[in-house]
PDB file of C-alpha atoms and ligand atoms in Angstrom:
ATOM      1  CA  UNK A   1     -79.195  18.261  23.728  1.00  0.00           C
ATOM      2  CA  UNK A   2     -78.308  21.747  25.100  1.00  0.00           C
ATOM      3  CA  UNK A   3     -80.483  23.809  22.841  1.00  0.00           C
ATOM      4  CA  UNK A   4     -83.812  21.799  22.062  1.00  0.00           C
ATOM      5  CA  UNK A   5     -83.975  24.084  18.767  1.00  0.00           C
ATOM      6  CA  UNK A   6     -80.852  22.665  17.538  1.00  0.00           C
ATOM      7  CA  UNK A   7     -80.191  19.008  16.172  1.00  0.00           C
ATOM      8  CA  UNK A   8     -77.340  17.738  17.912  1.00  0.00           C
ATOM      9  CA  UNK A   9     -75.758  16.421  15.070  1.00  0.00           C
ATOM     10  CA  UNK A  10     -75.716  20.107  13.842  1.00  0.00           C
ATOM     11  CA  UNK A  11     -74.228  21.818  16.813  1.00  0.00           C
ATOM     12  CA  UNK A  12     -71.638  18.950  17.008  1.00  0.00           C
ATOM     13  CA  UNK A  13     -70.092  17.414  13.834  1.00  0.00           C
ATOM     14  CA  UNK A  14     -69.981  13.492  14.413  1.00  0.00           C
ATOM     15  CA  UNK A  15     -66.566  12.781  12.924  1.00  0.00           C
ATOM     16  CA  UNK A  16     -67.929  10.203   9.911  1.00  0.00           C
ATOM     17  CA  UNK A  17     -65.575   7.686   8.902  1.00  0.00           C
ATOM     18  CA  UNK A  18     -65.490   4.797   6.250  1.00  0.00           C
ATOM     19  CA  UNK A  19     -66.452   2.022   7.821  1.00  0.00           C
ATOM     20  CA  UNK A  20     -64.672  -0.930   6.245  1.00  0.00           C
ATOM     21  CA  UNK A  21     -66.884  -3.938   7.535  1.00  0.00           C
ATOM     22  CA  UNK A  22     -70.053  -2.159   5.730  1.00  0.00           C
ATOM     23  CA  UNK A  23     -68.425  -2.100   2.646  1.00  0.00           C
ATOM     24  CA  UNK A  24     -70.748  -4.387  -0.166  1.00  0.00           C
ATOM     25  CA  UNK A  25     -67.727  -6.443  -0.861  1.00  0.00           C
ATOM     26  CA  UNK A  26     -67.995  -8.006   2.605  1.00  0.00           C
ATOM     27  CA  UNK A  27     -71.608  -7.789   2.746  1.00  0.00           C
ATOM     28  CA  UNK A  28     -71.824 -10.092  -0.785  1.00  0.00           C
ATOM     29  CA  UNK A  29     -69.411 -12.320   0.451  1.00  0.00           C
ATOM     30  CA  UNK A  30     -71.752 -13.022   3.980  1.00  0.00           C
ATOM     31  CA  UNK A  31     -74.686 -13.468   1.840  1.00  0.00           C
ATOM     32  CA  UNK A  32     -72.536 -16.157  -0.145  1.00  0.00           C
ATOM     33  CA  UNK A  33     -71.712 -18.126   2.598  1.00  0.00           C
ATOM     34  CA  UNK A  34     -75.242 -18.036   3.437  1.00  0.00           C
ATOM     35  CA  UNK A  35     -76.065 -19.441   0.051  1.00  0.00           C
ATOM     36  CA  UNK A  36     -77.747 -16.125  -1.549  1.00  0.00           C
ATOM     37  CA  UNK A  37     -76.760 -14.557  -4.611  1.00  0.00           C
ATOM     38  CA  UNK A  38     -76.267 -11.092  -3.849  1.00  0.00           C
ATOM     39  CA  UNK A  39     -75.867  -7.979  -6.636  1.00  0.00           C
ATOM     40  CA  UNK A  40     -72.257  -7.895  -7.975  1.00  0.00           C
ATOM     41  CA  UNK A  41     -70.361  -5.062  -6.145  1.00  0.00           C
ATOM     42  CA  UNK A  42     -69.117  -3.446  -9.316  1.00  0.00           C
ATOM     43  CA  UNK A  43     -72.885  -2.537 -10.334  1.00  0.00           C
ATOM     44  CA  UNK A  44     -75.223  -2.401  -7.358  1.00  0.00           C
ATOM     45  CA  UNK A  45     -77.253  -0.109  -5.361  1.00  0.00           C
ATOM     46  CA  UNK A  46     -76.256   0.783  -1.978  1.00  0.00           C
ATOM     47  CA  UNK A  47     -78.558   2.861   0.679  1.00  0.00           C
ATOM     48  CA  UNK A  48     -77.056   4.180   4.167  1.00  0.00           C
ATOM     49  CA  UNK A  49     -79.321   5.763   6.682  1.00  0.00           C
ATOM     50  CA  UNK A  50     -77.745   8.000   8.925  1.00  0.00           C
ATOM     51  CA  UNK A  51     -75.080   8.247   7.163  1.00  0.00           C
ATOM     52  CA  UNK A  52     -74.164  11.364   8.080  1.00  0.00           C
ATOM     53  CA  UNK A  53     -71.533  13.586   6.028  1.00  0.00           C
ATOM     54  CA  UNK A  54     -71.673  10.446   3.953  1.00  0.00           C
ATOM     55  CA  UNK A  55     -67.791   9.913   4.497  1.00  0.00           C
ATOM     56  CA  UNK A  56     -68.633   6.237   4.044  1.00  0.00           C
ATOM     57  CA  UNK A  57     -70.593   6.079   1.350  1.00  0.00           C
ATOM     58  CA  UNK A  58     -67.861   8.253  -0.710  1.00  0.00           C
ATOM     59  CA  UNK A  59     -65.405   6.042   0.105  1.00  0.00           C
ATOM     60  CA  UNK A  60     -67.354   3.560  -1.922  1.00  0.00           C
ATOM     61  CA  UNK A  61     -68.497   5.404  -4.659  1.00  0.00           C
ATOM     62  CA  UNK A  62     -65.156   6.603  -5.469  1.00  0.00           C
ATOM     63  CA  UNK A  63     -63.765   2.566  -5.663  1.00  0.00           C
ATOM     64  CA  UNK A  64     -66.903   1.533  -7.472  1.00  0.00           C
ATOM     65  CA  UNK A  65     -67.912   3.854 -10.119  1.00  0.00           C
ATOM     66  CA  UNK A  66     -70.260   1.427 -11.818  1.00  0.00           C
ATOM     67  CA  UNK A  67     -72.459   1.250  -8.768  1.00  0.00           C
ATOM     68  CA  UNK A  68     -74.999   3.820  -7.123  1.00  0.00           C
ATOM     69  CA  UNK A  69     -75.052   5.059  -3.746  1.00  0.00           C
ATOM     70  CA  UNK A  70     -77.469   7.378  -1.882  1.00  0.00           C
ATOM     71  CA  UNK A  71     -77.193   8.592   1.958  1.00  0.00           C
ATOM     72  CA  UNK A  72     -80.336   9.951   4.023  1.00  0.00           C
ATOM     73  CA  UNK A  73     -79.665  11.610   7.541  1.00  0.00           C
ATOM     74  CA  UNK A  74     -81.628  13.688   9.280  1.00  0.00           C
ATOM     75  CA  UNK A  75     -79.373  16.699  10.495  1.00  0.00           C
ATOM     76  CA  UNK A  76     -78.940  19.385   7.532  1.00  0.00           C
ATOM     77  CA  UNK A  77     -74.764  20.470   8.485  1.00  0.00           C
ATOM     78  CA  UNK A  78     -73.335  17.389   7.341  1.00  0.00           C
ATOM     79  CA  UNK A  79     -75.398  16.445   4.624  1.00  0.00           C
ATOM     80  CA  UNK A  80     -74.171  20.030   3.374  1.00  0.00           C
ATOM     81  CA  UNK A  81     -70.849  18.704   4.217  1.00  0.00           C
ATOM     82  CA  UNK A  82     -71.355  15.611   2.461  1.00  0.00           C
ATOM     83  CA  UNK A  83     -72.486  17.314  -0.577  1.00  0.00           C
ATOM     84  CA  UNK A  84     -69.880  19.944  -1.198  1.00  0.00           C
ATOM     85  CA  UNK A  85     -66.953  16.664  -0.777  1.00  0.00           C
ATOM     86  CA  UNK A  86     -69.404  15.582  -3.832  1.00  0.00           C
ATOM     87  CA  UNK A  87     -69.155  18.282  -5.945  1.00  0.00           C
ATOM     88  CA  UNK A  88     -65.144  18.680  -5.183  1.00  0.00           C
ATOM     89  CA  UNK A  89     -65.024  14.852  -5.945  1.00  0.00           C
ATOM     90  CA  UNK A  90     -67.272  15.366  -9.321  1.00  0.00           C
ATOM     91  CA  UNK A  91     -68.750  12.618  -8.022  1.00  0.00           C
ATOM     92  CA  UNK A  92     -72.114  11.515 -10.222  1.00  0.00           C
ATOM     93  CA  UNK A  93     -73.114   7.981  -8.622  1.00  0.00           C
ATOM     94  CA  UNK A  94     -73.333   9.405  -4.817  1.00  0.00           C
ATOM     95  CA  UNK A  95     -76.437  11.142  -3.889  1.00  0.00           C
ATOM     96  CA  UNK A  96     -76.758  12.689   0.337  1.00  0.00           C
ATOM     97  CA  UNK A  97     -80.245  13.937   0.882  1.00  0.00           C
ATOM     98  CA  UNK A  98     -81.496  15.371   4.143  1.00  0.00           C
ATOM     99  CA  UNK A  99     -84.460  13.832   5.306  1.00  0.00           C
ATOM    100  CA  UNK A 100     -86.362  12.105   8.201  1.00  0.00           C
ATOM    101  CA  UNK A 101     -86.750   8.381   8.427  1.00  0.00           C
ATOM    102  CA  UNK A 102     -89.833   8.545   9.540  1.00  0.00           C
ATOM    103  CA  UNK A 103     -90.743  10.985   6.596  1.00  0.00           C
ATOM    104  CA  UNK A 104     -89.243   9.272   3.778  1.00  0.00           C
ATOM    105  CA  UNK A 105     -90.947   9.450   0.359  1.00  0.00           C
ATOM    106  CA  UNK A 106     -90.975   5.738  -1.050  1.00  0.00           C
ATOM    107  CA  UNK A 107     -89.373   6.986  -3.910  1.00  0.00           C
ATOM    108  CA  UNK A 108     -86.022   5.891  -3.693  1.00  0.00           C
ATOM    109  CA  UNK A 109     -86.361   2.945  -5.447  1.00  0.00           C
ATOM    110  CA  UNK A 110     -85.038  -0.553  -4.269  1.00  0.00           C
ATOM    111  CA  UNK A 111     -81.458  -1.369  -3.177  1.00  0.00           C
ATOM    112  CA  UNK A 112     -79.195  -4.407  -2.955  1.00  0.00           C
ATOM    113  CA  UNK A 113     -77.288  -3.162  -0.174  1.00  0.00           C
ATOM    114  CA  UNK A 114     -78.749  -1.103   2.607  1.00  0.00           C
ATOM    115  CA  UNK A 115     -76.356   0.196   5.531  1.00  0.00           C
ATOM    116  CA  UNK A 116     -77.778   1.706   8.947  1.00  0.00           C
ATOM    117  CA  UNK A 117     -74.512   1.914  11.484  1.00  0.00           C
ATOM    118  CA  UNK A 118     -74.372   3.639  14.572  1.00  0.00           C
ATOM    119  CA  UNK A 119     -77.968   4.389  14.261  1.00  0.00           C
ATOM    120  CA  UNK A 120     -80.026   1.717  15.690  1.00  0.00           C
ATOM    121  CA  UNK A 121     -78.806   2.053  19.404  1.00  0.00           C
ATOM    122  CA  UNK A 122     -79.111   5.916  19.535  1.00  0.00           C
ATOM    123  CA  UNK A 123     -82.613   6.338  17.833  1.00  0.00           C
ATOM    124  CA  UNK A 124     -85.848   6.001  19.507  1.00  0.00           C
ATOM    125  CA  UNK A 125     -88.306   3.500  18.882  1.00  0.00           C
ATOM    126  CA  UNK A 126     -90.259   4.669  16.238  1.00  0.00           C
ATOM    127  CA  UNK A 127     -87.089   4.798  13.955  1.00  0.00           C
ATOM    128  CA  UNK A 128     -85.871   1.746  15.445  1.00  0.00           C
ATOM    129  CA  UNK A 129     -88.809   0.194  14.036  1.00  0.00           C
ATOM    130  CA  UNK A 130     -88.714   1.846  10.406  1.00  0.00           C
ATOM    131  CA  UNK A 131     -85.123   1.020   9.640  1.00  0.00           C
ATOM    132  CA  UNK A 132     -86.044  -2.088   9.722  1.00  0.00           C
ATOM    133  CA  UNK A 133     -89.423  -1.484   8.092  1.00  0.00           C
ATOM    134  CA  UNK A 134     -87.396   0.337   5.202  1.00  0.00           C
ATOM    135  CA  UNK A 135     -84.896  -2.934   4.677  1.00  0.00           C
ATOM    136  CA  UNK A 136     -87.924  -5.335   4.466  1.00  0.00           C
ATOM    137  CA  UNK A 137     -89.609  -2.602   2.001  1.00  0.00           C
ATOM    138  CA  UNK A 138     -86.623  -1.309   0.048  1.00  0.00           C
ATOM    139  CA  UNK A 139     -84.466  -4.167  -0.321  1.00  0.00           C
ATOM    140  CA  UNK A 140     -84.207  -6.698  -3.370  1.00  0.00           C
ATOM    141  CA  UNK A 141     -84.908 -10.091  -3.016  1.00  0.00           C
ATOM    142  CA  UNK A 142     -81.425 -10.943  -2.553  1.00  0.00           C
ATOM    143  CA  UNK A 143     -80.790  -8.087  -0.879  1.00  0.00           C
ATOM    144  CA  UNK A 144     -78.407  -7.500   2.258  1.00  0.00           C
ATOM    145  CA  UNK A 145     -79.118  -5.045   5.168  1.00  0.00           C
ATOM    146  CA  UNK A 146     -76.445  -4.109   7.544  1.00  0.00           C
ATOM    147  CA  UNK A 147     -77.980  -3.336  10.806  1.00  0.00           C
ATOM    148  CA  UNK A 148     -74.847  -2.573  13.853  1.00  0.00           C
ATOM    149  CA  UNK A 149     -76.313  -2.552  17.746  1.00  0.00           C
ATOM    150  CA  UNK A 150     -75.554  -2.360  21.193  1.00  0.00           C
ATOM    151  CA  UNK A 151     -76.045  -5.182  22.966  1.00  0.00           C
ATOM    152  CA  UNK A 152     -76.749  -6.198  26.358  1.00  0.00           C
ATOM    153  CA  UNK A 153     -75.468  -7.925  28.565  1.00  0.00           C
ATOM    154  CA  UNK A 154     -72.256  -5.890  27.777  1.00  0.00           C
ATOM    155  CA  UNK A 155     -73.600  -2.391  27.328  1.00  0.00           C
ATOM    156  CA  UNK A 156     -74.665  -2.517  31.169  1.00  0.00           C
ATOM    157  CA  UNK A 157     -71.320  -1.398  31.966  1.00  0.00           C
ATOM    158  CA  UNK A 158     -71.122   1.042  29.408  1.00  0.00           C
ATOM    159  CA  UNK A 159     -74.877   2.227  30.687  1.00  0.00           C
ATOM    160  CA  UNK A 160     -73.816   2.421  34.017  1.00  0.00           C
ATOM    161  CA  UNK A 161     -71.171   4.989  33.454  1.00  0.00           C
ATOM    162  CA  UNK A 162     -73.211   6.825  30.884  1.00  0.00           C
ATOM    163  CA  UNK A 163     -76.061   7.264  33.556  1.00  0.00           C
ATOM    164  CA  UNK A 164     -73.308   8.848  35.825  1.00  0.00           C
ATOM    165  CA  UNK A 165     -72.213  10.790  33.604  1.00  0.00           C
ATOM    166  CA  UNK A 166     -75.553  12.135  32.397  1.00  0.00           C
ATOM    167  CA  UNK A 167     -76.207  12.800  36.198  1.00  0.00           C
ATOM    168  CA  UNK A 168     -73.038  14.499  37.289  1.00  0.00           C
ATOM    169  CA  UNK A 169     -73.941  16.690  33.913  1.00  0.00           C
ATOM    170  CA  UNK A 170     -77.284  17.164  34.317  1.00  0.00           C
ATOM    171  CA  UNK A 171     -77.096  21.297  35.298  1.00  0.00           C
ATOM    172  CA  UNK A 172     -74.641  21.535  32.077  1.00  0.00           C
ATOM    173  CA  UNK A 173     -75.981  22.659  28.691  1.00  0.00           C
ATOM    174  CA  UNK A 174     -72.523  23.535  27.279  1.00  0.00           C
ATOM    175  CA  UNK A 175     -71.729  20.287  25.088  1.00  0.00           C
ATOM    176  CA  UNK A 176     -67.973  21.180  25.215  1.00  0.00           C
ATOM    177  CA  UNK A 177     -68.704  21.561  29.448  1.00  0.00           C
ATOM    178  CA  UNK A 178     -70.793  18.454  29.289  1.00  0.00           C
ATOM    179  CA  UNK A 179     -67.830  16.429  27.595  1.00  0.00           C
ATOM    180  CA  UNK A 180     -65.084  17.979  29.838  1.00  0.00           C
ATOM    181  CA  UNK A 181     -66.941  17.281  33.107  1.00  0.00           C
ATOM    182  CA  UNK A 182     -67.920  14.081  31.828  1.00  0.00           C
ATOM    183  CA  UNK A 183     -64.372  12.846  31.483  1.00  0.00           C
ATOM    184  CA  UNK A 184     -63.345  14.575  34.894  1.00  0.00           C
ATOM    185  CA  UNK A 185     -65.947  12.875  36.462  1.00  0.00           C
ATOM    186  CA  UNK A 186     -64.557   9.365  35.292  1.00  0.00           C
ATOM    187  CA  UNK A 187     -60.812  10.308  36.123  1.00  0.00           C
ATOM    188  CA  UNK A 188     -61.865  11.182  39.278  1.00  0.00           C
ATOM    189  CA  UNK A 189     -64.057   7.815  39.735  1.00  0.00           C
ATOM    190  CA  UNK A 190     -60.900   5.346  37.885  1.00  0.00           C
ATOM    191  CA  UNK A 191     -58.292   6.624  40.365  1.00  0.00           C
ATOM    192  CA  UNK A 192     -60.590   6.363  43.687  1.00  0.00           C
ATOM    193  CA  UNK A 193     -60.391   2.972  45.399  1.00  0.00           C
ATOM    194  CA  UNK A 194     -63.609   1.885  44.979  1.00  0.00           C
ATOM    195  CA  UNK A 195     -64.770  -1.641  46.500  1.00  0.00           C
ATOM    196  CA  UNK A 196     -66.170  -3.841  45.026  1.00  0.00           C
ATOM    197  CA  UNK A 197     -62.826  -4.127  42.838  1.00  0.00           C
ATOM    198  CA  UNK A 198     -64.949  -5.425  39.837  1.00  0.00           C
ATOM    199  CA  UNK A 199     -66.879  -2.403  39.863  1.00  0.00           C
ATOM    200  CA  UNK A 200     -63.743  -0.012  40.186  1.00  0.00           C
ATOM    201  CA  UNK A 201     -61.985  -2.121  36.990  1.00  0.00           C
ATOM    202  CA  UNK A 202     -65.595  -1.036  34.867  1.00  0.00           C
ATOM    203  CA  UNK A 203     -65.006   2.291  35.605  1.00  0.00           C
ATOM    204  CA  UNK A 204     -61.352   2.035  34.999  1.00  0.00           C
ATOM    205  CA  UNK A 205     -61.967   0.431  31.662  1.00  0.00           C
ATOM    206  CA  UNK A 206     -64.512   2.693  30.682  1.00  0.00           C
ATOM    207  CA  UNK A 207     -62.389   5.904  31.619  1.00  0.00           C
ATOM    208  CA  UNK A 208     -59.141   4.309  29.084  1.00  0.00           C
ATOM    209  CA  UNK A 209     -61.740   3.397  26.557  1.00  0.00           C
ATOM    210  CA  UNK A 210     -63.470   7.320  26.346  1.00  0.00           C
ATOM    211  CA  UNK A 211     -60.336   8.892  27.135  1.00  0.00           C
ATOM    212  CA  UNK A 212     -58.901   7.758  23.513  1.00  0.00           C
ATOM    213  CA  UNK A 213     -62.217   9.043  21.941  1.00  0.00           C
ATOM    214  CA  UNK A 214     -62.635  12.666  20.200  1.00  0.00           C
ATOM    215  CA  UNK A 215     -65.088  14.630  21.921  1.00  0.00           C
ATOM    216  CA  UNK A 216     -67.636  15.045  19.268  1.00  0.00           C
ATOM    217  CA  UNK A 217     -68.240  11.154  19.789  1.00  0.00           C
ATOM    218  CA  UNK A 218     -67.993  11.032  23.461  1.00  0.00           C
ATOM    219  CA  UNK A 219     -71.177  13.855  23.564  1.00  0.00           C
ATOM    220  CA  UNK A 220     -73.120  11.808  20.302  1.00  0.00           C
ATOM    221  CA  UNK A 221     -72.443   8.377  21.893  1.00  0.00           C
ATOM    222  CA  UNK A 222     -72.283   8.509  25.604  1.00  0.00           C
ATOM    223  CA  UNK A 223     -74.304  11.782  26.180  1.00  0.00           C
ATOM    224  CA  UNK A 224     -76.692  11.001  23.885  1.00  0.00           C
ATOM    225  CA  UNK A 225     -80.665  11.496  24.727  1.00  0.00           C
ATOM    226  CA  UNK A 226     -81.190   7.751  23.751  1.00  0.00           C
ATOM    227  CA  UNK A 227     -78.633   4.543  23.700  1.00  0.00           C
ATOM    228  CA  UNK A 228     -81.041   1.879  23.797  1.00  0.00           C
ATOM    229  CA  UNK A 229     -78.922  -1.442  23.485  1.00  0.00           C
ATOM    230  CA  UNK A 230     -80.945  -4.472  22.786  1.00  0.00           C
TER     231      UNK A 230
HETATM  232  C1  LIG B 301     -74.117   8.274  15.749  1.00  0.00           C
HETATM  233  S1  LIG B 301     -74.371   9.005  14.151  1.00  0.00           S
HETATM  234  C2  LIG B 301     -73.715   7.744  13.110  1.00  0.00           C
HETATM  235  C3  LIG B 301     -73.225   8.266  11.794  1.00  0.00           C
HETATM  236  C4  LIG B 301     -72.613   7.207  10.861  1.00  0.00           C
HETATM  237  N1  LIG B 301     -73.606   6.255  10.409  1.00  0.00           N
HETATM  238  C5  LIG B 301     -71.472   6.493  11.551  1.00  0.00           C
HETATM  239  O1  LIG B 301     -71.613   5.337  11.966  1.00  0.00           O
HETATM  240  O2  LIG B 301     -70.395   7.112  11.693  1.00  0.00           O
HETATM  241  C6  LIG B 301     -76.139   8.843  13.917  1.00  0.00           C
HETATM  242  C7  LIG B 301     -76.665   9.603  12.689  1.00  0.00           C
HETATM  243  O3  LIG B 301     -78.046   9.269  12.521  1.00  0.00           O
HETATM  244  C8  LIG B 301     -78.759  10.435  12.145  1.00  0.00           C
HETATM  245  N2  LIG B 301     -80.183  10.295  12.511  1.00  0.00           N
HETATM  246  C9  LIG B 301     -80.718  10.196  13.760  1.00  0.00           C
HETATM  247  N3  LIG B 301     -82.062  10.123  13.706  1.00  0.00           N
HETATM  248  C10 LIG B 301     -82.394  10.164  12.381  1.00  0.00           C
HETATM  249  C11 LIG B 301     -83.625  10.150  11.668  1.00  0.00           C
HETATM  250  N4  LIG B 301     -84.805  10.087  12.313  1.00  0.00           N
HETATM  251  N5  LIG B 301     -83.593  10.228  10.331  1.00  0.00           N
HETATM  252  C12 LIG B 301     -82.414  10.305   9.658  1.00  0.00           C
HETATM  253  N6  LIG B 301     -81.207  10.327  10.277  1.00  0.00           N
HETATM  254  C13 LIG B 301     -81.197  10.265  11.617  1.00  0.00           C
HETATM  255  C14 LIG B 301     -78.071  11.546  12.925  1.00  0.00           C
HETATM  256  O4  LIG B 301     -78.324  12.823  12.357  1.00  0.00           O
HETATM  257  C15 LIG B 301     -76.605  11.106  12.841  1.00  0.00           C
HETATM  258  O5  LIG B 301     -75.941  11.670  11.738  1.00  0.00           O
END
């Protein structure tokens, strides 16, 4: 983070997206073929945590009206993002509230349908552990929780560059410098002839892979303070 006052999901905006494969439709259908009996889409409660500007969430809420959605994320800019596309949208089954997962009142009631993506990898332990203590406290019985992770042995490669990255940037506090040495760095790295060739083809693959990405998610996911595969 550049300035320790600031959350970096306020100094940055993380470009929120829907994210199809969360979507309770596909959820339900899982849970079928793994012989539960999950809440009908049409009339069910979803909960996303760090869900950002809540791009997701509205996605759904505008498809199923019948249903009830709430978001919780901890940075205040895009929840007030979130909650002005709300009040454009006159949306009434869609409520984003800022708040800390590790502070959050047990008042939320219980959900069929809880959502945590692109959170897991990048949070520390401590909120590693209470998403998953929220699903087992907040879900219904037949209840779904969509967890998404990093995992090893995979993300080595993507932790190797990340580390070089972090230390090629680690006199930057800029995030736009960070992300613009960041990618210079790689360029440089993919078009040296680095032996062993396996290693040189990581790099490679990694430099094509950011260099499609926007900025704002090459400094939230590869710059990050924590990406913690498992
Ligand atoms: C990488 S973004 C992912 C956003 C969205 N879920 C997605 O996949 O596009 C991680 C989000 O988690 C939020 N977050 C991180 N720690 C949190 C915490 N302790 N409590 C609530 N939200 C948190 C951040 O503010 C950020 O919006």
């Amino acid at each position: 983070m550049s300035n320790p006052e600031l959350n970096p999901y306020d100094e940055v905006a993380y470009p929120s997206l829907p994210i199809a494969h969360t979507h309770p439709d596909r959820l339900a259908t899982v849970g079928m073929h793994f012989g539960m009996r999950p809440a009908p889409v049409e009339r069910c409660r979803v909960l996303e945590l760090g869900c950002s500007s809540g791009a997701n969430l509205l996605a759904m809420a505008v498809g199923l009206p019948e249903s009830e959605f709430v978001g919780v994320d901890l940075a205040g800019k895009p929840i007030a993002r979130g909650k002005a596309m709300v009040e454009a949208l006159g949306l009434k089954n869609l409520t984003l509230r800022q708040a800390d997962l590790l502070e959050m009142a047990p008042d939320y009631g219980r959900f069929d349908y809880i959502i945590a993506h692109g959170l897991y990898t990048w949070v520390p332990a401590p909120v590693r552990e209470q998403i998953l203590a929220i699903c087992k406290a907040s879900l219904q019985p037949q209840g779904i929780a969509y967890v998404s992770y990093d995992a090893f042995p995979g993300s080595y490669s993507r932790m190797m560059v990340r580390e070089m990255m972090l230390f090629h940037n680690r006199d930057f506090h800029d995030p736009q410098r960070q992300t613009q040495q960041a990618i210079t760095l790689l360029k440089l790295l993919a078009n040296s002839h680095t032996e062993p060739e396996t290693y040189a083809k990581v790099v490679q693959d990694e430099f094509e892979r950011l260099s499609k990405r926007s900025k704002e998610a090459l400094y939230h996911d590869e710059l990050a303070e924590v990406f913690q595969p498992v």
